[in-house]
Each structure stands twice: as structure tokens, then as C-alpha cells.
Coordinates of C-alpha atoms in Angstrom, one line a residue:
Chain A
X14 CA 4.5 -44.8 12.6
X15 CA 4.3 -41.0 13.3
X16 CA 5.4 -37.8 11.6
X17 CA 8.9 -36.9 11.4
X18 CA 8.9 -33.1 10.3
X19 CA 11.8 -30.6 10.3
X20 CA 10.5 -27.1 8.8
X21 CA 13.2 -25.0 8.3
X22 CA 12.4 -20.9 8.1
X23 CA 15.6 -20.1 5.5
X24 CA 18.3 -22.2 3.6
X25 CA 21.0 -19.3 4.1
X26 CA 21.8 -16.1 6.2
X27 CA 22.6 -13.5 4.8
X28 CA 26.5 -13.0 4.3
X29 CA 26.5 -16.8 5.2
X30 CA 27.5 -20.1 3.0
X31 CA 24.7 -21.8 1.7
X32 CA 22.3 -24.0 4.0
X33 CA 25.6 -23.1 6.5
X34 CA 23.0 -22.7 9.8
X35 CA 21.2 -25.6 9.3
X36 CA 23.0 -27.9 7.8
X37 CA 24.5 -29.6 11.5
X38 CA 20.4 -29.8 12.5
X39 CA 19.6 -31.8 9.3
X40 CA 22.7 -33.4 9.6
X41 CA 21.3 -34.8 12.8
X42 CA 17.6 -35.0 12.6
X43 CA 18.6 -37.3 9.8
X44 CA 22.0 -39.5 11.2
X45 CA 19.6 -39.7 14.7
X46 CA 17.2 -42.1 12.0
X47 CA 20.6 -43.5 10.5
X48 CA 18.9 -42.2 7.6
X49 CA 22.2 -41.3 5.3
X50 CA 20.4 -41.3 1.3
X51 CA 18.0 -38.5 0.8
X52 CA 16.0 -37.7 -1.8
X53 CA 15.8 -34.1 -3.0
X54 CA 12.8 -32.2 -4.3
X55 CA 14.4 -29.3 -6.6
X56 CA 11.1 -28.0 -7.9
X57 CA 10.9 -24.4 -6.3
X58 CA 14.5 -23.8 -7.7
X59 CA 13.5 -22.3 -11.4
X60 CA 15.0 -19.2 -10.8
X61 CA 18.5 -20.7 -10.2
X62 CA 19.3 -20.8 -14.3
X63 CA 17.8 -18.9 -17.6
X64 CA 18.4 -21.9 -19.5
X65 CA 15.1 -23.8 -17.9
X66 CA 13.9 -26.2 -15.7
X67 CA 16.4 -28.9 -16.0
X68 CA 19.5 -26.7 -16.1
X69 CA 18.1 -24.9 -12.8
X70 CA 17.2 -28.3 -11.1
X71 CA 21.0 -29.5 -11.9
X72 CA 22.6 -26.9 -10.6
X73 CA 20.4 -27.1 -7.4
X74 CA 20.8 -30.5 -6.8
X75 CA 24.7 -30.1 -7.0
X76 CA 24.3 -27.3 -4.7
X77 CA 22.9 -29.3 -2.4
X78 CA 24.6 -32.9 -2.9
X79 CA 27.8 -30.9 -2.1
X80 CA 26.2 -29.8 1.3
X81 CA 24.8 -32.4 2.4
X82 CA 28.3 -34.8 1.4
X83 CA 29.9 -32.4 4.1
X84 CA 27.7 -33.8 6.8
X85 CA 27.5 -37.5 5.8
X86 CA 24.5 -37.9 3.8
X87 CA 23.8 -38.7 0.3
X88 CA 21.6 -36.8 -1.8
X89 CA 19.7 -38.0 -5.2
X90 CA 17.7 -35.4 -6.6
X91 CA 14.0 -36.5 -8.0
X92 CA 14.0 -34.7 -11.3
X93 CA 16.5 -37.2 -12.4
X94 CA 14.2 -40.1 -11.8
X95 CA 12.4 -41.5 -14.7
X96 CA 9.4 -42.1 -12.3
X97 CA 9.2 -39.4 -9.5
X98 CA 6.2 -41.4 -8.1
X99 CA 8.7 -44.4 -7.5
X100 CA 11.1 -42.2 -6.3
X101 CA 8.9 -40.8 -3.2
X102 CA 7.3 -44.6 -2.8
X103 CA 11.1 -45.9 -2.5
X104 CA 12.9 -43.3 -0.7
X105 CA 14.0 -43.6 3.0
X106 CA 13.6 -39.2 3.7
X107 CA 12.6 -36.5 1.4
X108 CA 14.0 -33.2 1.7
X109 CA 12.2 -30.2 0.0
X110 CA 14.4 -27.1 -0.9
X111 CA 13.4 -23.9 -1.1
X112 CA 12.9 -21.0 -3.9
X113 CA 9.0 -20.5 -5.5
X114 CA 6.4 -22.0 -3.8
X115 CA 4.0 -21.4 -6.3
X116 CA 6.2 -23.4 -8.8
X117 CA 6.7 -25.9 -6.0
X118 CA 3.1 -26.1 -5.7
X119 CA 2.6 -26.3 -9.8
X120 CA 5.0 -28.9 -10.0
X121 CA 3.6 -31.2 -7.3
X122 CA 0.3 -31.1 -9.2
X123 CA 1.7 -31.4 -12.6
X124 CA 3.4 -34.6 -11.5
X125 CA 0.8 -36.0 -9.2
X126 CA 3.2 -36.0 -6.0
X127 CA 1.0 -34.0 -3.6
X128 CA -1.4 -36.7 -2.1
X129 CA 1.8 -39.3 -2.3
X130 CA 4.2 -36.7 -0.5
X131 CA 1.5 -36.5 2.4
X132 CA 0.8 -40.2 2.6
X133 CA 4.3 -41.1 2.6
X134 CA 4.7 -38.5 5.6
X135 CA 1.9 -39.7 7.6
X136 CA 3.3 -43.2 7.6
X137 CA 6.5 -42.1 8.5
X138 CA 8.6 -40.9 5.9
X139 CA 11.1 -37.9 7.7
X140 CA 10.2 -34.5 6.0
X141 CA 12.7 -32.1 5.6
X142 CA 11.6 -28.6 4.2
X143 CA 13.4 -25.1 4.5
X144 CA 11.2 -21.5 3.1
X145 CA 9.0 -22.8 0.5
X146 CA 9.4 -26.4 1.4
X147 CA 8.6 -25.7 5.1
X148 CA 5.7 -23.8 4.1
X149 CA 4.4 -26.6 1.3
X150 CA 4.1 -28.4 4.4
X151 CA 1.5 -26.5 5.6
X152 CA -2.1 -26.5 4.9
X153 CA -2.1 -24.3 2.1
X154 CA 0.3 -21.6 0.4
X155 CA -1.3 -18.5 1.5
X156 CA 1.1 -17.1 3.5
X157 CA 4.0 -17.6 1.3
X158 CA 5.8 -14.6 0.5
X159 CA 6.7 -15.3 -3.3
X160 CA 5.7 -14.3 -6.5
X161 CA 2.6 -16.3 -7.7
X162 CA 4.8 -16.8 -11.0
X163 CA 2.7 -19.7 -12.5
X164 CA -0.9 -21.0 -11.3
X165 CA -0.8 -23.6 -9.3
X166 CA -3.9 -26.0 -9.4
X167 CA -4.9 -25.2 -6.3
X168 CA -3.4 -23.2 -3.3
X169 CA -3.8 -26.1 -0.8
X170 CA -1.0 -28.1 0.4
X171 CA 0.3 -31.1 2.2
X172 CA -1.3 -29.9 5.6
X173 CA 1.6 -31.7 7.8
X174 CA 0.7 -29.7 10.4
X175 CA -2.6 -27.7 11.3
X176 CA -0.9 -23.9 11.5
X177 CA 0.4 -21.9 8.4
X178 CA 4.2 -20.9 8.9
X179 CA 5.3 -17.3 7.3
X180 CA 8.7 -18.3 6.3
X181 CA 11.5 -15.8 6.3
X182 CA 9.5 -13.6 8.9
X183 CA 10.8 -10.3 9.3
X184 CA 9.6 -7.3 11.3
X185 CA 10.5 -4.3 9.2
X186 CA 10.3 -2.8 5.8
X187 CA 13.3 -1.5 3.9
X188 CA 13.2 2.4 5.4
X189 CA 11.2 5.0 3.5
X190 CA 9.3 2.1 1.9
X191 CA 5.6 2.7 1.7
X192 CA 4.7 -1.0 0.7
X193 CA 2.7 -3.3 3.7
X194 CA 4.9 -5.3 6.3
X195 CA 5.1 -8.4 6.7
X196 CA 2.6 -8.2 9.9
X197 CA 0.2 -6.4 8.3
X198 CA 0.2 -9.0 5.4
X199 CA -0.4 -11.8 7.6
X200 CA -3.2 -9.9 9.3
X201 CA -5.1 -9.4 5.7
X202 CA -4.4 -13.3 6.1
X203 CA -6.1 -13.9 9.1
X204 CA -9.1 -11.4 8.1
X205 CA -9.9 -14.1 4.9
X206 CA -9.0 -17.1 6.9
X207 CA -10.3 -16.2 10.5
X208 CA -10.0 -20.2 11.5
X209 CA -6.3 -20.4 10.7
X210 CA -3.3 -19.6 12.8
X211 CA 0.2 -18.1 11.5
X212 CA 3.9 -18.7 12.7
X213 CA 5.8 -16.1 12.1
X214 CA 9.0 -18.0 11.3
X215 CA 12.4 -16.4 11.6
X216 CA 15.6 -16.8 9.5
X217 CA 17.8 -19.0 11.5
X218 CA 15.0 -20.8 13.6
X219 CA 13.0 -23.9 12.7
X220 CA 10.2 -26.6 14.0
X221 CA 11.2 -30.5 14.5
X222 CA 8.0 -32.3 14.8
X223 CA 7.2 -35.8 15.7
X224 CA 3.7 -36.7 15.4
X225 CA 1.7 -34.2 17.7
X226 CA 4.9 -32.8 19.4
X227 CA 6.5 -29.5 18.4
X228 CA 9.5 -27.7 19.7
X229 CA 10.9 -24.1 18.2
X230 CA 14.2 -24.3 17.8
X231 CA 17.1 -22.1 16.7
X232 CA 18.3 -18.5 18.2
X233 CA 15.3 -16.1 17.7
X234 CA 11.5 -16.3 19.1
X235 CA 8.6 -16.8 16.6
X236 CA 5.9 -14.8 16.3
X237 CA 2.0 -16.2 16.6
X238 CA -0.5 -14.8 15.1
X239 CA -4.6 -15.5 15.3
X240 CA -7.4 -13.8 14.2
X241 CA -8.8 -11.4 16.8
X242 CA -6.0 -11.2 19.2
X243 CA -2.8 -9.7 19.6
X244 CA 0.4 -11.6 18.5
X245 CA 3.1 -13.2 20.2
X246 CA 6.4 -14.3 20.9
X247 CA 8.0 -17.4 21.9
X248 CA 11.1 -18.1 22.6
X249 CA 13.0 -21.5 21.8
X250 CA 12.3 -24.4 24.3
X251 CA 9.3 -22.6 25.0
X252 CA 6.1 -24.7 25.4
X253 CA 4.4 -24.3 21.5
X254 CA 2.5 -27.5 22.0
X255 CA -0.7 -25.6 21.5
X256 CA 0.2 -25.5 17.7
X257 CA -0.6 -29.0 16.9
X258 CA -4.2 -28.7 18.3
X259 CA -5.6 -26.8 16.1
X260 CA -8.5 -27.5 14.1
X261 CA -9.3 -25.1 11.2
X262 CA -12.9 -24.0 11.7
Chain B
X30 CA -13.3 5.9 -28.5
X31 CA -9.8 4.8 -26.8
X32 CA -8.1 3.3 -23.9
X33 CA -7.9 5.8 -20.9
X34 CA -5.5 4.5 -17.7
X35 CA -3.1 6.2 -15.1
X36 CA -1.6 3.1 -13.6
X37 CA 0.0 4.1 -10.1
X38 CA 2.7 2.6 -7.7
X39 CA 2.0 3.0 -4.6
X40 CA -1.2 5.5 -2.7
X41 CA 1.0 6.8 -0.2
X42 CA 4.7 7.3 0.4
X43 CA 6.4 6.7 3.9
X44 CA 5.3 9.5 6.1
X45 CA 2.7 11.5 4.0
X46 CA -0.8 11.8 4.0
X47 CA -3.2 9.2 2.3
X48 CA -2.7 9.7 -1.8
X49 CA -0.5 12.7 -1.2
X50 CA 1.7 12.5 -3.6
X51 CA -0.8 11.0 -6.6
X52 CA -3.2 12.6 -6.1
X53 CA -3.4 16.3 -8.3
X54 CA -2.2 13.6 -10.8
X55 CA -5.4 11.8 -10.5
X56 CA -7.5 14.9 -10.5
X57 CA -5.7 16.2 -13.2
X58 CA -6.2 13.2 -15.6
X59 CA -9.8 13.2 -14.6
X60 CA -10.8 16.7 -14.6
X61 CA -9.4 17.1 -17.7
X62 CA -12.0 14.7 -19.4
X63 CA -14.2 16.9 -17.2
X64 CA -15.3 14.0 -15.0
X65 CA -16.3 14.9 -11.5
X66 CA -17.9 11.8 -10.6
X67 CA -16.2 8.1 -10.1
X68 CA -16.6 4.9 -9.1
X69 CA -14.4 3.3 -6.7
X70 CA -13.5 -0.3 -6.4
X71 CA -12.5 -1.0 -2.4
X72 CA -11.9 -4.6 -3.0
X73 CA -8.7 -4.9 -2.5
X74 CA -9.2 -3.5 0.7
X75 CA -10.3 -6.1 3.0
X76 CA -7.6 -5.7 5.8
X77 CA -8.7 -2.4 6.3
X78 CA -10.9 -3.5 9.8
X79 CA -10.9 -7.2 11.1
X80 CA -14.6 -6.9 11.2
X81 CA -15.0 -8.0 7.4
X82 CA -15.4 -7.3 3.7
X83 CA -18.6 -4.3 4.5
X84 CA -16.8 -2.4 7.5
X85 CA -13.3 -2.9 5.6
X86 CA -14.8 -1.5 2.3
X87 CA -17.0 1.7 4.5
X88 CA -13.7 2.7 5.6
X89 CA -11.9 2.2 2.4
X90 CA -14.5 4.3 0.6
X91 CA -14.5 6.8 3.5
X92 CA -10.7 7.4 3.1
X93 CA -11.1 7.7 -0.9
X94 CA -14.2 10.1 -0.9
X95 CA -12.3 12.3 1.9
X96 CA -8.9 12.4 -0.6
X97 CA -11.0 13.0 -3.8
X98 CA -13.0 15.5 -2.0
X99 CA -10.5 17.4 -1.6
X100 CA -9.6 18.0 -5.6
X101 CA -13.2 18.7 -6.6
X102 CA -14.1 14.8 -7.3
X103 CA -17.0 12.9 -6.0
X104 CA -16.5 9.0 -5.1
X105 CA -19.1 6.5 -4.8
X106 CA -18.1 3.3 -3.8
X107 CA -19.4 -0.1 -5.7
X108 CA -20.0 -2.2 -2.7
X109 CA -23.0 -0.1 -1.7
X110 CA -24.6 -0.9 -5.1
X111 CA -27.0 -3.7 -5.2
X112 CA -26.0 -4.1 -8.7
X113 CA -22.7 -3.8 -9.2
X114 CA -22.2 -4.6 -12.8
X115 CA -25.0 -1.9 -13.7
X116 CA -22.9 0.5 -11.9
X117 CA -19.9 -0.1 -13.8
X118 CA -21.9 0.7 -16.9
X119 CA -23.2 3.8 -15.9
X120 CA -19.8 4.6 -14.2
X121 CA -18.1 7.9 -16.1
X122 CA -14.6 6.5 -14.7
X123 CA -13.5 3.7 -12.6
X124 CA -11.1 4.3 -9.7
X125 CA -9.4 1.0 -8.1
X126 CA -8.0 0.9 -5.1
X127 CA -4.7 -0.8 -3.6
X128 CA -4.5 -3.7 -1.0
X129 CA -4.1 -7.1 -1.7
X130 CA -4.6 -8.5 -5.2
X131 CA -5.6 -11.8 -4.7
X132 CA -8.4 -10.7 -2.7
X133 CA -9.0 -8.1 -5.5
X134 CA -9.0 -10.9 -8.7
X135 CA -11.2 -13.2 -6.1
X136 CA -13.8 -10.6 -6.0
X137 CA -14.1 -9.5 -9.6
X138 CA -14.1 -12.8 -10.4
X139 CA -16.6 -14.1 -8.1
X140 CA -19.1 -11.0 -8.7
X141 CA -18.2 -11.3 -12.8
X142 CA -16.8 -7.9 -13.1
X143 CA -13.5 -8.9 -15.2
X144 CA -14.9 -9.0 -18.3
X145 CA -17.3 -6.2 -17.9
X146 CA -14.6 -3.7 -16.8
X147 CA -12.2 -4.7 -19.3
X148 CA -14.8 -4.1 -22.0
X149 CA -15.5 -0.5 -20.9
X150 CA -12.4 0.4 -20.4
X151 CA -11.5 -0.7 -23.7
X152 CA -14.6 1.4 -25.0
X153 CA -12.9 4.4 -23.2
X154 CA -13.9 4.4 -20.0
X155 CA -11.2 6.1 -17.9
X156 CA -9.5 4.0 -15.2
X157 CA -7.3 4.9 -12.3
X158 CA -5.5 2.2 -10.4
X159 CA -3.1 2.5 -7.7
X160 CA -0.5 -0.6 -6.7
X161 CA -3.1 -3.9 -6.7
X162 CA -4.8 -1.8 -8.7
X163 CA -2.2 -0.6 -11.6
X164 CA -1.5 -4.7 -10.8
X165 CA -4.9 -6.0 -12.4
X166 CA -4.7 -4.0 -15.2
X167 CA -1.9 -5.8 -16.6
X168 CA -2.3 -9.6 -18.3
X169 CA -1.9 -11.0 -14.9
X170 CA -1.5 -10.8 -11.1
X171 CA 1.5 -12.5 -11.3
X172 CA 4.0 -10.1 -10.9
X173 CA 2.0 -8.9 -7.8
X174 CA 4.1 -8.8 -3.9
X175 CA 1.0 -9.4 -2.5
X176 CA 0.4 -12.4 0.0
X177 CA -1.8 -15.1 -1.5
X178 CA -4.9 -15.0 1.2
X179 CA -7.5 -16.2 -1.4
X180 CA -7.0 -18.1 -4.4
X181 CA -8.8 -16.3 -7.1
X182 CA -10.6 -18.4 -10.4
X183 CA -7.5 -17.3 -12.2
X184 CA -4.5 -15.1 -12.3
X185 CA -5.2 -13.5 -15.7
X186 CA -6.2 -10.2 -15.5
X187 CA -7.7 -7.2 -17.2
X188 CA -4.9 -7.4 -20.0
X189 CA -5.0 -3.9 -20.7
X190 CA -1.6 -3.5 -21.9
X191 CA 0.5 -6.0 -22.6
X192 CA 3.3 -5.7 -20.1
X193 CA 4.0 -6.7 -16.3
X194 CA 4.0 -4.0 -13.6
X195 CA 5.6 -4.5 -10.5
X196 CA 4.3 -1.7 -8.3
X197 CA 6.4 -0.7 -5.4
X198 CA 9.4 -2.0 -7.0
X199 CA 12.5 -1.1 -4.1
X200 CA 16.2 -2.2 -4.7
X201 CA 16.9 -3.6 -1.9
X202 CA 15.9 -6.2 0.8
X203 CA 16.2 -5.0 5.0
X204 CA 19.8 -5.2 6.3
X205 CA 20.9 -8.4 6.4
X206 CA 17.7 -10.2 5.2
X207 CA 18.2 -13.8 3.8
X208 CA 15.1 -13.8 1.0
X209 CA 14.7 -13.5 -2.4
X210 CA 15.7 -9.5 -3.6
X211 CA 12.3 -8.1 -5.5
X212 CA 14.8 -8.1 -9.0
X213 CA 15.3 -11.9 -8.1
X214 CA 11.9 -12.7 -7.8
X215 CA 11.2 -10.5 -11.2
X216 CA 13.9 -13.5 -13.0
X217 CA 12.1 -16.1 -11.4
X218 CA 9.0 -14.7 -13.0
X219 CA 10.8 -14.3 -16.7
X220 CA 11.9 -17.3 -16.4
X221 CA 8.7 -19.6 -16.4
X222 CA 6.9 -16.2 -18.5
X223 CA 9.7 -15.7 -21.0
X224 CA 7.6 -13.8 -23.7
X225 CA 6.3 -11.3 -20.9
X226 CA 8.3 -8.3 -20.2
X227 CA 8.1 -6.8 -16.8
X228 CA 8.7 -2.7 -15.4
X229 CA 9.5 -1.9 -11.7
X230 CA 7.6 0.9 -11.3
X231 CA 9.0 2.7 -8.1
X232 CA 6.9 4.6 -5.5
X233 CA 6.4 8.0 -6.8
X234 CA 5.7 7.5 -10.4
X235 CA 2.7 6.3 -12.5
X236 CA 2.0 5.7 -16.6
X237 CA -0.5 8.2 -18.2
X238 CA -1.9 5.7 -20.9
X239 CA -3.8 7.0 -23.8
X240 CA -4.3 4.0 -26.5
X241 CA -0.7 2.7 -27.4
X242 CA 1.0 6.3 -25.8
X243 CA 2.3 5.7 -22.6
X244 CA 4.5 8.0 -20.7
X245 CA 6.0 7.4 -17.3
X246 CA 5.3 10.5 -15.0
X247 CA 6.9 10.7 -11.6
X248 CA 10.1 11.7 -9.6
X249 CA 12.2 8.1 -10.0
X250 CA 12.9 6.3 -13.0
X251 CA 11.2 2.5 -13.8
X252 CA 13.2 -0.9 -14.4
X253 CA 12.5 -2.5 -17.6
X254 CA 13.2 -6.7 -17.4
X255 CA 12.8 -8.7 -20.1
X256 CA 14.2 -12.5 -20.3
X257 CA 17.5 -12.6 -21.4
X258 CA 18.6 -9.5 -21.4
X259 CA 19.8 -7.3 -18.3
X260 CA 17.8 -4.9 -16.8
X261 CA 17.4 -1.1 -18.2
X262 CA 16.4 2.0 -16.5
X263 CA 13.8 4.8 -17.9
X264 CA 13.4 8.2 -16.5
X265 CA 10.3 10.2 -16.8
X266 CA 10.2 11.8 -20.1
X267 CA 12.5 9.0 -21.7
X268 CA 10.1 7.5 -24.6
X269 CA 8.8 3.6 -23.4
X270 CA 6.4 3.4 -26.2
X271 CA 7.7 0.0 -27.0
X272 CA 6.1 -1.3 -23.7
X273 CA 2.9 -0.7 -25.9
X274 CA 4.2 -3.0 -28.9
X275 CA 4.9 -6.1 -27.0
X276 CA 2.9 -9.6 -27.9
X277 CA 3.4 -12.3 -25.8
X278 CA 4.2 -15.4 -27.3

């Protein structure tokens, strides 16, 4: 079996319905597996109630259950599970919503899902991940742009695929704002990790991978990043191939 | 002897000079105490030249000693010491620069400088911090913007008062950006750190910090967010000495 990966840049654009871009791109990386019963990792969705955790993880399953209904497939959210380790062990696709990554990340550790996630994914198990859950999927968390809100044990990650995506890319500062871009964070990224390369992901774009092959997809280029050189762009249906070759140094 | 800190938002607003704005404010609160002489951190600084930590810190220490120059104050930079922690001792001020905070909390921590600094600040020792920073001078790096390049021993920080600061807090995301606003991410964070309170300090302004008086300086007022309760604006001049009095449960 091979990896089935769909890593998703944003849930939502802006003045948009929620998961309203993607949803028809799920819908069918999914239906395609006649995969129709998902099961849904809330964990980077604290900041969606005051009340804590489980009020917040309700209210983002629903979210989601009601989204995905509207396209033909059935979602069960893992926090409701007595045994979230049975859960991923049992479930036919997991898809991993966005939010915190850092509290993504925490939560994985807490509950011992990390090395099972991965497992599950290398021996087939469809992966579905948009902003933090698309970047979980990465080697590590370091080029997430959240807050670091809780201390995750570590900063490594599923390492799905050999390249770190920047979700949410964007190529400009709110004006008169004297804070770094987005580019220049990335290249403080590449100065600590000189082996690593970065995807500048877009909202509204997204990668389906299956095992070594990649293809951008979605209606704006990404742009690649690597220690020493100058970025750039690719369009969708351009050949990104190169990105699955990588081996961190 | 007492607690001595001007905590900073940002070095440099869009379109000025290097420290600009901030810096008759520095010289001010340094000259006043009749110190001519500091010691600057550049840690924080490494993606200042892709050629690594030493060129990236020469330059940062270059651009400091140019700036202070100018107002009468000599700066030496700690990563030409050989000993580094004997140079804080001897140090009549500290002076830390902005950049990325992880990178900053990874150093300190890895050349065990935390718990030196925080000690001599606390023994009066005046400290000057701008952005990362005015960051680890507060009980964490958590409420940093920074991207996570490095994953430092730990988040806490210098816990020198007992409050978040957000520096370059803006209002407002790029036109028609999907991600998280910078007031959303500061719920996320009260939400899983619900005894901590949190400011926005805006570009512009700074906190003059003498013991448990603190008075926010600056042209723009700050943000005040604490869990469960909706957000309050300050001006310069309004009396915040209740950011002083908080314990975190």
C-alpha cells in the first residue's frame, strides 16, 4: 500500500462559507476510494469556544459533520471515542482540521497518536489535512505560523512527506506594518535548518500525494524556497515531482 | 536595589531608520542612570546574513553600536565574549535585541544565560528589550508571532513581570486574508493559559518598568485581554499598574 495524502493550504477564504473551496476536492479524493465515514481529528480547534476543550471540539466537529454531510460523507469526530488509539487503528480515512498546531501537536503526544497517525498513513490510510493539519504532516512544526500557545513535547511531526509546507502563504504585510513577512520568516527558517525545503502554500491551493507522486493543485502557484538560492514559483500541473526527493541532510 | 526594564514593540516602524523612533527613549532611560556602556544580546538575530550565527550577530551588533552611537552610548556585543555569562555580570545594562524568539530562548538556554540574566535584572540591572526581546522578558515565549525555527529547552522565560506581551500587536489581517486575526490567536492563547493576562503592545509604544510601576509610553494605546472578559484599551498616561499585580494561577 502507498500514501494517500491531500494537504490542504486553508479551510476557508475569506468572505467564503466554511471549507466552501475545498470541500468538492475532499469530496472526491475521498468518493474516488469509495471511502464515505471519516474520522475527524478536532485537536487544533481550542480556540473555537471559552468553555474548553470539549465544548470547542463539539462545536468543531458539528461544523464539520454538516460539511462534509453536504458532499456524501460521514464524519465521526475522535474526541468522542473512549479510545482514540482504536479509533485511528479502525478508521477507513482520517481527516485533520485546522486551528493551533502547537495544540495539535500537544494533543498528539498527550494521547500517544503521533507514531500511530504515521503508521496508519504509511500503510495506506488516506490523510486529509488543511493549515495545521497539512502542516502536522510535515516533518516538523517549524514553519507553522501560530501561536506556540502550549509546549508541545517535541516540534517534530508526522514527516508524510520530506518538505515543510508554510500554510496560509501570503506575500505582504498589512501596510505600514513594521513586523517581518512571511518570506523573511521562512528565510530565518532555512538559515537554522539549511537541509530542509519550504512550500510556500497559498489559500485556495493544495498537494494530493500518492506515495512519491505530487501534483499542486488549486488556482494560484506556490512558492519554493531552499537555503542558498532564490525562491520560486510554480504553477498548478506544473512538474513539483522534485519535492518528494528530498533527503534532509 | 529594583527591577529596571523598558520593554519595546517593535525597532523600527515602516519606512524609518533602524531604532528611529525608540531610540531617545532608550538613551533616555539609560543615561539617566548615567550608563554609557551596554551589553547587547544579537541572538535573536540569526536571519540577519545566511552565512550563520557569527556573520548574522557581526552585523546585528554593527547596526546596534551605529544607532547607540549616535545618543552617546557604547555597545559591545556578547557573542564576541569568550565568556558570556561573566560578561553579563560585569554588564552595567543589558540591551536585547529583536528577531526571532525561538532562536532567542534556544540560545540562552543552551549557553545557560536564563537564569543568570533574570537574577541580575532582578538585582537591578537595567534591561532594554525590543519585540523578541520585550517577548522573553515576560513568563513565556508564548504569546510570541515569531516562526518556530528552533525548539528551545522550554518556553518559559525570564518572568519578569507577570503579564503577556504581544509585541507588534496590528488589528487587522492583509485584505482578504483567510488566517487566524492576531486578537484570534491572543483567545486561543487565554484559552489553554486562562490565569495569564495578555497586552497588545502596538508599534510605537514601550513600558518604562521601575519595580511594580509600569507606565505605557508611546503614540498608540495597548490592548488589555484577559480570559473571559472582552478586550480593553489603555492610552499612554492611563494608569495599568494592575498589569504589575497579576499572579497566575
Amino acid at each position: 500500500m502507498k500514501k494517500q495524502l491531500l494537504l490542504i493550504s486553508n479551510s476557508t477564504n475569506y468572505g467564503e462559507d466554511y471549507l466552501e473551496w475545498p470541500k468538492e476536492h475532499i469530496a472526491g479524493f475521498l468518493l474516488d476510494k469509495n471511502i464515505k465515514n471519516v474520522l475527524f481529528i478536532p485537536y487544533a480547534g481550542i480556540g473555537l469556544s471559552p468553555e474548553g476543550e470539549k465544548e470547542a471540539y463539539n462545536i468543531y466537529a458539528e461544523r464539520v459533520r454538516n460539511v462534509f454531510a453536504e458532499v456524501g460523507i460521514r464524519s465521526h469526530s475522535i474526541h468522542l471515542e473512549k479510545n482514540p488509539k482504536q479509533a485511528i487503528k479502525d478508521a477507513l480515512a482520517i481527516v485533520v482540521g485546522g486551528g493551533n498546531t502547537f495544540y495539535l501537536a500537544y494533543k498528539l503526544y498527550k494521547l500517544r497518536l503521533m507514531d500511530l497517525i504515521k503508521e496508519s498513513v504509511e500503510n495506506g490510510m488516506p490523510y486529509v489535512g488543511w493549515s495545521a493539519g497539512a502542516n502536522i504532516a510535515c516533518p516538523s512544526i517549524r514553519t507553522t505560523n501560530d501561536m506556540p500557545i502550549v509546549q508541545p513535547k517535541s516540534f517534530e511531526a508526522l514527516n508524510l512527506v520530506p518538505f515543510q509546507i508554510n500554510p496560509h502563504y501570503l506575500d505582504v504585510n498589512p501596510e505600514g506594518h513594521g513586523g517581518e513577512t512571511r518570506e523573511q520568516r521562512i528565510e530565518e527558517f532555512l538559515i537554522a535548518n539549511p537541509g530542509m525545503p519550504v512550500v510556500g502554500l497559498r489559500e485556495s491551493t493544495y498537494f494530493e500525494i500518492y506515495n512519491d507522486k505530487i501534483e499542486l493543485k488549486g488556482s494560484r502557484p506556490m512558492r519554493f524556497f531552499l537555503y542558498g538560492k532564490r525562491p520560486v514559483e510554480y504553477n498548478p500541473g506544473d512538474d513539483v515531482g522534485f519535492l518528494m526527493k528530498y533527503q534532509y541532510q
